[in-house]
XYZ file of C-alpha atoms in Angstrom:
169
model
C 0.000 0.000 0.000
C 1.149 3.484 -0.766
C -0.699 6.632 0.257
C -0.286 9.684 -1.943
C -1.315 13.287 -1.639
C -1.492 15.003 -5.028
C -2.948 18.473 -5.285
C -2.464 22.155 -5.887
C -2.132 25.042 -3.452
C -1.641 28.776 -3.684
C 1.714 30.383 -2.921
C 0.421 31.069 0.585
C -0.523 27.415 1.108
C -4.292 27.310 0.602
C -6.220 24.494 -1.083
C -9.350 26.577 -1.469
C -10.707 30.010 -0.653
C -12.731 30.711 2.523
C -15.896 29.402 0.859
C -14.123 26.239 -0.332
C -14.055 27.669 -3.860
C -11.496 26.681 -6.472
C -11.975 29.403 -9.071
C -8.401 30.590 -8.419
C -7.209 27.148 -9.589
C -9.412 26.862 -12.670
C -8.364 30.356 -13.755
C -4.652 29.459 -13.445
C -4.406 26.380 -15.652
C -5.798 22.950 -16.417
C -4.924 19.330 -15.601
C -3.753 18.875 -19.188
C -0.828 21.168 -18.363
C 0.366 18.836 -15.586
C 1.404 15.219 -15.035
C -2.081 14.405 -13.725
C -2.979 11.696 -16.264
C 0.219 9.749 -15.558
C -0.339 10.072 -11.805
C -4.010 9.049 -11.915
C -3.342 5.982 -14.059
C -1.313 4.501 -11.171
C -4.059 4.972 -8.537
C -6.512 2.330 -7.302
C -8.468 4.335 -4.711
C -9.408 7.976 -4.114
C -10.323 9.405 -0.715
C -11.938 12.794 -0.303
C -14.108 14.738 2.067
C -17.628 15.915 1.369
C -16.492 19.481 0.637
C -13.956 18.296 -1.925
C -16.688 16.204 -3.528
C -19.001 19.233 -3.540
C -16.333 21.310 -5.310
C -16.108 18.604 -7.993
C -19.873 18.501 -8.237
C -20.106 22.290 -8.628
C -17.545 22.105 -11.429
C -19.758 19.494 -13.111
C -16.998 16.900 -13.022
C -18.296 14.060 -10.850
C -19.660 11.824 -13.601
C -16.341 11.320 -15.355
C -13.577 12.586 -13.117
C -12.412 9.287 -11.518
C -13.631 6.481 -13.778
C -11.015 3.801 -13.014
C -10.641 4.073 -9.228
C -12.731 3.077 -6.231
C -13.878 6.443 -4.877
C -14.723 7.097 -1.232
C -16.222 10.263 0.251
C -15.924 10.837 3.994
C -19.176 12.333 5.216
C -21.592 12.238 8.125
C -24.492 13.343 5.950
C -26.840 11.403 3.708
C -24.926 10.729 0.497
C -25.619 8.826 -2.696
C -23.830 9.374 -5.986
C -22.933 6.866 -8.727
C -19.256 5.931 -8.671
C -18.695 7.193 -5.110
C -19.149 5.395 -1.795
C -19.902 7.246 1.437
C -17.760 6.347 4.445
C -17.310 7.825 7.892
C -15.017 7.355 10.836
C -11.282 7.571 11.269
C -9.407 8.050 7.985
C -6.272 6.277 9.251
C -8.265 3.189 10.295
C -10.063 3.178 6.965
C -6.773 3.329 5.033
C -5.294 0.480 7.064
C -8.332 -1.679 6.236
C -7.986 -1.100 2.485
C -5.086 -3.521 2.279
C -1.509 -3.379 1.185
C -1.915 -3.850 -2.552
C -3.573 -0.500 -3.324
C -2.314 2.941 -4.318
C -4.448 5.429 -2.416
C -4.823 9.058 -3.434
C -5.932 11.618 -0.855
C -7.776 14.145 -3.032
C -7.671 17.486 -1.237
C -8.897 18.107 2.239
C -6.780 18.533 5.322
C -9.478 16.774 7.388
C -8.397 13.501 5.763
C -4.742 14.315 5.154
C -4.006 15.479 8.727
C -4.862 12.201 10.522
C -2.944 10.230 7.896
C 0.114 12.436 8.441
C -0.332 12.126 12.202
C -0.246 8.323 11.859
C 2.745 8.479 9.458
C 0.722 6.833 6.670
C 1.499 9.259 3.823
C 4.264 7.954 1.565
C 4.409 10.603 -1.159
C 3.318 14.227 -1.429
C 3.100 15.926 -4.807
C 2.146 19.566 -4.483
C 1.665 21.885 -7.382
C 2.002 25.526 -6.452
C 0.022 28.152 -8.356
C 1.274 31.751 -8.516
C -1.757 33.026 -6.605
C -2.074 34.643 -3.164
C -5.460 34.297 -1.459
C -4.563 35.774 1.918
C -7.016 33.432 3.646
C -8.710 30.140 2.960
C -8.510 26.427 3.658
C -4.897 25.435 4.391
C -3.359 22.239 3.046
C -1.653 21.174 6.257
C -3.433 21.014 9.601
C -1.830 18.000 11.287
C -0.755 18.059 14.918
C 2.511 19.752 15.676
C 5.210 17.173 15.063
C 8.178 16.895 12.775
C 7.522 14.903 9.598
C 10.446 14.772 7.257
C 10.192 13.979 3.548
C 12.888 13.817 0.876
C 12.592 16.007 -2.218
C 12.475 13.623 -5.161
C 11.592 15.866 -8.105
C 10.777 19.415 -9.195
C 8.924 20.187 -12.437
C 7.269 23.106 -14.133
C 3.922 22.755 -15.878
C 2.748 26.023 -17.395
C 2.011 28.294 -14.434
C 2.447 25.479 -11.887
C 5.605 24.476 -10.023
C 5.427 20.863 -8.847
C 7.332 19.411 -5.907
C 7.334 15.677 -5.287
C 8.479 14.543 -1.862
C 8.716 10.980 -0.536
C 8.951 9.487 2.902
C 12.583 8.528 3.550
């Protein structure tokens, strides 16, 4: 099993604006300008929170966005959407139960990423940085205060995005 975070943040470290909006991202570039297709083709499972799912839904992308993976949405609300399974509970426990033969992608959301970092379950972090300053919003990292060291494996440029790939040593 390998757990990956792959996503984009602003220069000041935000995943989304205060209202969980991603217009800053869509106005900066597109997935076609990145290594997204190569990354996604290696994934077996996606994990996301309800707000990340809602952002996909608002962009009109839920029907076709993750066609080859098992897709789980962490939520405490009533949820039913083709191609996505609702789950709740502890993200770290859920990941451990998925088994060791799966590549798991944490799709946005520090509510899922933070407990996985706290339990030292994240193996690879690929962060694309957009040349945008929001000043406030939803931060990428919100784990408990503890040192987590990763090794820089690669740096790339895709259009307006700088991409850093870091792996657990």
